[in-house]
Short mmCIF file of C-alpha atoms in Angstrom, two decimals:
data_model
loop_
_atom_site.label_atom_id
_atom_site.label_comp_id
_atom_site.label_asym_id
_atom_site.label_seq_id
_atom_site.Cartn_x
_atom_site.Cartn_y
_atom_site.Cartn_z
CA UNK Q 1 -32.61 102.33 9.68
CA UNK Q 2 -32.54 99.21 11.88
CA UNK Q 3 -33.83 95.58 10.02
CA UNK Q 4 -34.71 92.53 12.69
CA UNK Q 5 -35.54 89.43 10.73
CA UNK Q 6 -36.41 86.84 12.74
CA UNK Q 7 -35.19 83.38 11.34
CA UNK Q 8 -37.69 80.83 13.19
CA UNK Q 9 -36.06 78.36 13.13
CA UNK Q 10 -38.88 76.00 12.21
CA UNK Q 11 -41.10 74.01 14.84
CA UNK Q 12 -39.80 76.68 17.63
CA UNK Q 13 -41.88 79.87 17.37
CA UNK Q 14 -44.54 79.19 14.77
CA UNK Q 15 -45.44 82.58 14.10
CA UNK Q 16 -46.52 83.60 17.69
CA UNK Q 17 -43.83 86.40 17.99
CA UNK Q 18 -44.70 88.03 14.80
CA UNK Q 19 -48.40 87.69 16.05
CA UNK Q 20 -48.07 89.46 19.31
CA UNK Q 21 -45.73 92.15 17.35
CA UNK Q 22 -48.45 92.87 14.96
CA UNK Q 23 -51.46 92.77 17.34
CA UNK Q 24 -49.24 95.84 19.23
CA UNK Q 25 -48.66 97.67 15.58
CA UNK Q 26 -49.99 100.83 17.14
CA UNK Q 27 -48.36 100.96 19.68
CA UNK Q 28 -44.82 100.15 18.11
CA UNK Q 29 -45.40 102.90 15.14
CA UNK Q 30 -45.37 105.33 17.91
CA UNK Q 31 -41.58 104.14 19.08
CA UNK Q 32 -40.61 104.45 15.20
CA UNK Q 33 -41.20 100.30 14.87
CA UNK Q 34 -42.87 99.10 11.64
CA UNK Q 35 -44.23 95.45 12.21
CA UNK Q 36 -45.52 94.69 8.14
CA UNK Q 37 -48.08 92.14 7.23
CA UNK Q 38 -46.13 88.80 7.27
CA UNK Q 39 -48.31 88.77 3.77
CA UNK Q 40 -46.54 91.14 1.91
CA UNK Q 41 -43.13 90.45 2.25
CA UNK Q 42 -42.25 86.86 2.83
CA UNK Q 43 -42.64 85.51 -0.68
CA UNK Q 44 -41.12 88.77 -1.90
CA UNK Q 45 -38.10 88.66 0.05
CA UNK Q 46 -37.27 85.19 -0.36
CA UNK Q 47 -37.53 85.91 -4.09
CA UNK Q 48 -36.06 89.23 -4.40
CA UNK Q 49 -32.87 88.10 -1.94
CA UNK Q 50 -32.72 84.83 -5.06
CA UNK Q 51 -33.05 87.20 -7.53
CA UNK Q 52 -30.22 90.10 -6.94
CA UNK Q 53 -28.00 87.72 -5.74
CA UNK Q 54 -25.42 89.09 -8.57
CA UNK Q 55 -26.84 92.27 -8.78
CA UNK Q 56 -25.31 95.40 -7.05
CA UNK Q 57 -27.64 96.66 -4.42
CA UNK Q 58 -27.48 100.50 -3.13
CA UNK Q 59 -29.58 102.75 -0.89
CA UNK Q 60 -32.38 102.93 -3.80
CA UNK Q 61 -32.21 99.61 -3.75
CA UNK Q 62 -33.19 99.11 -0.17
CA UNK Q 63 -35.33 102.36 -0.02
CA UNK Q 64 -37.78 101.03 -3.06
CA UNK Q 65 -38.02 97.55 -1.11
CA UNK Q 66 -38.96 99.24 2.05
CA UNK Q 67 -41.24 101.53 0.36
CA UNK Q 68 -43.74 99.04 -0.82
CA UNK Q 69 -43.82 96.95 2.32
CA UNK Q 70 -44.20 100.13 5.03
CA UNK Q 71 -46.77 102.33 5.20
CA UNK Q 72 -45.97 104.72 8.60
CA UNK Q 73 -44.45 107.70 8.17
CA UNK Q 74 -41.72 107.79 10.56
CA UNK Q 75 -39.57 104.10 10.82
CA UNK Q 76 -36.69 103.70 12.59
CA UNK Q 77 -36.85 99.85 12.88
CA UNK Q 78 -38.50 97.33 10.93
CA UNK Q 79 -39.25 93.71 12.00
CA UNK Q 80 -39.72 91.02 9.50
CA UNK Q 81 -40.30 87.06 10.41
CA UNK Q 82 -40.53 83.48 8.66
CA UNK Q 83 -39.29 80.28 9.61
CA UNK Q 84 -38.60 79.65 6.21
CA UNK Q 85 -36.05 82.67 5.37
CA UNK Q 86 -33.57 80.05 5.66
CA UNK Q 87 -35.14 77.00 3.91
CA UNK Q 88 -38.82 75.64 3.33
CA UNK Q 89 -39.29 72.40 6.35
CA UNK Q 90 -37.92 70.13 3.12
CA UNK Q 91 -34.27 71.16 2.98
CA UNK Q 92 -33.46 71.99 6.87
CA UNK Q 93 -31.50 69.06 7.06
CA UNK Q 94 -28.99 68.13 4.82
CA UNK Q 95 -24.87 67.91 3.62
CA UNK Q 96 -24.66 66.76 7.37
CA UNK Q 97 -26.08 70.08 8.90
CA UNK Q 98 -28.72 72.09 9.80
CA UNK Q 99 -29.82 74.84 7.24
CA UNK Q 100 -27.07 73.89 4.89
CA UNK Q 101 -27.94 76.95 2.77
CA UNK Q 102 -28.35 79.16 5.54
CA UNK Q 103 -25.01 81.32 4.99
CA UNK Q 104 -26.47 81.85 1.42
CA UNK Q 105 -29.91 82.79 2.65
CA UNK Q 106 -28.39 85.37 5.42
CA UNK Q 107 -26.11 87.37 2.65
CA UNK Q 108 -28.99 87.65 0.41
CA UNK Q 109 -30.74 89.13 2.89
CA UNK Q 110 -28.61 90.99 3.98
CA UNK Q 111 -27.46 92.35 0.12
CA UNK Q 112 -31.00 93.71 0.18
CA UNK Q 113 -30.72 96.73 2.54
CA UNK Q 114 -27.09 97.50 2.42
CA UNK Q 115 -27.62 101.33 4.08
CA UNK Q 116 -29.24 99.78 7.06
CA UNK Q 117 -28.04 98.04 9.96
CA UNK Q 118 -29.45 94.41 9.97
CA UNK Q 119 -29.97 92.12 13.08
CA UNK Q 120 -30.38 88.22 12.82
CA UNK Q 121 -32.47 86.47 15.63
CA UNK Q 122 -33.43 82.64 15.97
CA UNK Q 123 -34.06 79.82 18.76
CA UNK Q 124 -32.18 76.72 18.34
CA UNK Q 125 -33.85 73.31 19.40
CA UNK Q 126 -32.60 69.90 20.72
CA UNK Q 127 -32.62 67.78 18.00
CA UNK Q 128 -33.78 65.07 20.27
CA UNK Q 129 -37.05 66.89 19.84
CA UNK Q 130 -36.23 68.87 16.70
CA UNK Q 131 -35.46 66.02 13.64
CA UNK Q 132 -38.72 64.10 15.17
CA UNK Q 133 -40.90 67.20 14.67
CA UNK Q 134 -39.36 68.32 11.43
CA UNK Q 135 -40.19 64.35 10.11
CA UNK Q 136 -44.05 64.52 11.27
CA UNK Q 137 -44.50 68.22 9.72
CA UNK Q 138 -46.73 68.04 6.49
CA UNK Q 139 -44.27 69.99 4.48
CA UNK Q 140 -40.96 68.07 5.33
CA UNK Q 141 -41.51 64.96 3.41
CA UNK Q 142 -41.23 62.28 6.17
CA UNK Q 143 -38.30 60.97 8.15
CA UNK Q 144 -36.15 59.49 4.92
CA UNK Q 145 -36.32 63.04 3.54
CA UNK Q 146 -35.40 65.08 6.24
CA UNK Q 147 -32.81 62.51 7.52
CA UNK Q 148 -31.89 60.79 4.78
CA UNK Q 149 -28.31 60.00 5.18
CA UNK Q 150 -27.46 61.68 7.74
CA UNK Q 151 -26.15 61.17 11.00
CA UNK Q 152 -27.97 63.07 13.79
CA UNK Q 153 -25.18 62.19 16.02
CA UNK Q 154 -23.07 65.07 13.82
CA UNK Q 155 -25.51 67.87 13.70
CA UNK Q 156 -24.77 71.00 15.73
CA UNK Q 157 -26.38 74.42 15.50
CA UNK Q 158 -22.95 75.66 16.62
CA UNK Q 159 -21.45 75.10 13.34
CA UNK Q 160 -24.49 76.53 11.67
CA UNK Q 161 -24.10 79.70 13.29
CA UNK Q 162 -21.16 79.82 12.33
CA UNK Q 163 -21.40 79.93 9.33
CA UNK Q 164 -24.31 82.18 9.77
CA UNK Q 165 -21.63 84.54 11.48
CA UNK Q 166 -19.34 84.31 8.79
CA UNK Q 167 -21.03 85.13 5.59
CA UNK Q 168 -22.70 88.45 7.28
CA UNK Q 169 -20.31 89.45 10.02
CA UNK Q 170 -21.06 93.29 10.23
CA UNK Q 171 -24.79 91.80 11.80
CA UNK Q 172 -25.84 91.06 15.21
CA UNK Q 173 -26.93 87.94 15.77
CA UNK Q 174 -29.01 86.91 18.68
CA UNK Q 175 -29.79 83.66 19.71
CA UNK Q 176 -31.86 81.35 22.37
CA UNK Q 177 -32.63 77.63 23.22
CA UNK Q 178 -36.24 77.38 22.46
CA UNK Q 179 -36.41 74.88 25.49
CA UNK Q 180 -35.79 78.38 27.80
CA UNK Q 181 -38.39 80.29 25.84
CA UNK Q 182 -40.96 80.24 28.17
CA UNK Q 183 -38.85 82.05 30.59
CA UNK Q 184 -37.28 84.59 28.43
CA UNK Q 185 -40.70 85.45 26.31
CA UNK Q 186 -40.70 88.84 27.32
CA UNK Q 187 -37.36 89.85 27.08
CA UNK Q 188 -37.28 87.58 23.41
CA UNK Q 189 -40.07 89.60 21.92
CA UNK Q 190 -38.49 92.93 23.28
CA UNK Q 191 -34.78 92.19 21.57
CA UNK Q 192 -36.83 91.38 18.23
CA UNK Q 193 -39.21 94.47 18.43
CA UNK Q 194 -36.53 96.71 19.89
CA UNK Q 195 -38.80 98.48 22.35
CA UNK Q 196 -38.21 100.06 25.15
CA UNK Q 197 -38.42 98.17 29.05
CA UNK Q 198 -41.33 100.55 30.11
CA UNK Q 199 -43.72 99.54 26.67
CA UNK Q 200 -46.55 97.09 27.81
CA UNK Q 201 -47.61 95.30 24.97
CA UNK Q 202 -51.05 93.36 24.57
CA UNK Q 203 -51.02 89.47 24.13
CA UNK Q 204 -48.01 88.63 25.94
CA UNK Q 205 -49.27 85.85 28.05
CA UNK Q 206 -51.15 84.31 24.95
CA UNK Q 207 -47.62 82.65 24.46
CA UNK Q 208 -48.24 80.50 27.28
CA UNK Q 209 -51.98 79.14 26.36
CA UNK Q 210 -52.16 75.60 26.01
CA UNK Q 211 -48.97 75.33 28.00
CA UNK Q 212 -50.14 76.86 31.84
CA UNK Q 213 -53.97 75.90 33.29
CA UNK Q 214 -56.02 78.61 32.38
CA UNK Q 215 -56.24 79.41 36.11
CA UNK Q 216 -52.19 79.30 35.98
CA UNK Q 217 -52.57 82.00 33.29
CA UNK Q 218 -54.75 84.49 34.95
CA UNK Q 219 -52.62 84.47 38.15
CA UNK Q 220 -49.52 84.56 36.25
CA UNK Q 221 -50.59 88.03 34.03
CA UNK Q 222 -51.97 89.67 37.42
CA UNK Q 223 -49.17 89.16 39.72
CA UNK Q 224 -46.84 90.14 36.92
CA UNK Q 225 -49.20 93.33 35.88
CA UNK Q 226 -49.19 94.66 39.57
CA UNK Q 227 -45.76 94.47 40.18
CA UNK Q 228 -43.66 96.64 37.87
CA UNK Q 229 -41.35 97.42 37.33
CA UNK Q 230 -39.45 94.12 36.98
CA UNK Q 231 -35.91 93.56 35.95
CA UNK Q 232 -35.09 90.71 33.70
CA UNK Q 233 -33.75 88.10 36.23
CA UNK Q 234 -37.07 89.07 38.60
CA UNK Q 235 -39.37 88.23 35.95
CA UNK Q 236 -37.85 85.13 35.21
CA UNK Q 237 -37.73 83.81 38.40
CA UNK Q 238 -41.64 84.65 38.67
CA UNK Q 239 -42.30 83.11 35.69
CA UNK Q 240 -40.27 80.27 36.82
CA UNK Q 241 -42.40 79.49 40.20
CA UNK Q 242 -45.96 79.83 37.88
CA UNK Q 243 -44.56 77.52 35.32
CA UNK Q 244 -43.50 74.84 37.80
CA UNK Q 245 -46.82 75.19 39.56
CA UNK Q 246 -49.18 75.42 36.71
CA UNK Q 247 -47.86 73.94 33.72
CA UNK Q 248 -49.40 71.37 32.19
CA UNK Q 249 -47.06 68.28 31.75
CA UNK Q 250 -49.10 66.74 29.10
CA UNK Q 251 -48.70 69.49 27.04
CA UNK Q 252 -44.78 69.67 27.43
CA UNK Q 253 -43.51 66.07 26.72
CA UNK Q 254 -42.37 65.55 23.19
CA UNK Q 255 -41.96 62.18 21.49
CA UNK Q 256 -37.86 62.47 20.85
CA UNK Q 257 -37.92 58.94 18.38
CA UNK Q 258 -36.91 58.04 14.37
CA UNK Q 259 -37.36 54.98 12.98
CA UNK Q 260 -33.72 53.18 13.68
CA UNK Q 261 -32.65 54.99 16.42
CA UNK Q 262 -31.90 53.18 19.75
CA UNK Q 263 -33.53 53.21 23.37
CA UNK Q 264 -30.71 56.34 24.26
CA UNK Q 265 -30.42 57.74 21.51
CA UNK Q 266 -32.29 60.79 22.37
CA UNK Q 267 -30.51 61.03 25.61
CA UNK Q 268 -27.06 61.04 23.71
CA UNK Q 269 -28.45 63.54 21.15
CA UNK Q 270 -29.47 65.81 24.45
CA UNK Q 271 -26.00 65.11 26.05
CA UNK Q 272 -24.63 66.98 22.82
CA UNK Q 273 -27.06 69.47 22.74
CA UNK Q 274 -26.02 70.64 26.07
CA UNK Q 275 -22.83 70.61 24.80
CA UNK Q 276 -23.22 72.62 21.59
CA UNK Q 277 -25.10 75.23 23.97
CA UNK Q 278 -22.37 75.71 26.02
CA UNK Q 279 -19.95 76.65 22.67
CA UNK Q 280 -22.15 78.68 21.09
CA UNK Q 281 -22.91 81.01 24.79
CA UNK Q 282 -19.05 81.43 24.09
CA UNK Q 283 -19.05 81.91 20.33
CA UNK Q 284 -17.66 85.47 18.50
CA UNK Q 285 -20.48 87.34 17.51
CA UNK Q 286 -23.05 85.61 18.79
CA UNK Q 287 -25.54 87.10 21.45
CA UNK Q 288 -26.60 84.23 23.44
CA UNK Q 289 -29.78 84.89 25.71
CA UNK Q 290 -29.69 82.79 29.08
CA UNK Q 291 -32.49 81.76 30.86
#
């Protein structure tokens, strides 16, 4: 048995990989790939990983879990997905880093289906863009609660994943910058699903609504529906041309401010970023996708 858990993080995906999975349920269950009702497990894993955190977990364990949230009869993968696996939009940010319980969060998952081989996946975001979002959401509290002390200046998602990497080692973990997401959206949701390169799945392009000219849109899902198949690099480069033709630039600039921080301090913050993303493409045990 194969578990993906997609672990946001927050203000990257908001639920539109999950959404596209499940709208292709049928079509999945016949490749062995149970997409469950984000419903009926995200409460009960968050609690059940807090729970048996010092209990002893075996293959009854994990096949009783499993049990109540699948309901096909033949599963050889199963794909579960929240943004908040690793901490509600309150507590991202804090003991100067990001997800500062996130080690925790991973082995408890983890501890809950010890028979099965588990796979991490998450998009990391510039944090030029990613504190100011995580301040305006309605659930994080404001700025003085997300940032509170802290010095953005210090934050890396390398050293997150590290420690990510550390406390469940045995599990592949696969990671992206959510600025290349538009380019690697295909390939993204078929790493999560686990599908193979010849399945055509329903809704793919709905990604990109709101973010291409509906005229953009229709174009781009023709040219790329007549023309497979399409290897990897291929498709990016298409997607590349449509984007840079028919995106809307409205819809892509992001206010990158806090109160207190200087004219560049977004551009510094960026600087780093680029930085950090250059480690972690080079980090042990991490599977960094490239656009």
């Amino acid at each position: 048995m194969e578990i993906a858990i997609h672990l946001g993080a927050h203000l990257t995906d908001e639920d539109r990989l999950i959404r596209c999975l499940m709208r292709n349920r049928a079509v999945l269950a016949r490749d062995g790939i149970s997409i469950p009702g984000t419903s009926r497990y995200r409460t009960l894993l968050r609690r059940a990983a807090h729970e048996m955190r010092d209990t002893a977990t075996d293959a009854e364990t994990q096949e009783a879990l499993l049990d109540s949230l699948i309901t096909e009869d033949t599963v050889n993968r199963v794909v579960f997905s929240s943004d908040c696996f690793l901490s509600n939009h309150r507590w991202a940010i804090g003991k100067g880093q990001i997800y500062p319980d996130a080690a925790a969060k991973v082995a408890g998952l983890r501890r809950l289906f010890p028979s099965a081989r588990v796979e991490f996946y998450m998009a990391i975001r510039n944090p030029a863009t990613f504190l100011p979002a995580l301040a305006e959401h309605s659930g994080a509290g404001g700025a003085e609660q997300v940032m509170g002390a802290e010095n953005p200046l210090l934050l890396r998602w390398s050293e997150t994943l590290g420690r990510i990497h550390a406390a469940v080692p045995d599990c592949r973990l696969t990671v992206w910058c959510d600025e290349d997401t538009p380019l690697l959206w295909p390939e993204i949701l078929r790493e999560v699903s686990g599908h193979p390169d010849d399945r055509v799945l329903e809704g793919v392009f709905d990604w990109y609504r709101g973010f291409v000219s509906e005229e953009g849109l229709r174009l781009m899902g023709n040219w790329l529906a007549e023309r497979p198949p399409m290897t990897d690099l291929q498709r990016r480069k298409v997607l590349s041309a449509f984007l840079d033709k028919f995106a809307l630039p409205e819809k892509l600039e992001v206010e990158a401010t806090l109160p207190g921080w200087q004219e560049d301090h977004a551009d510094i913050l960026s600087e780093l970023y680029a930085q950090d993303v250059d480690l972690i493409a080079q980090m042990p045990g991490v599977d960094f996708l490239e656009a």
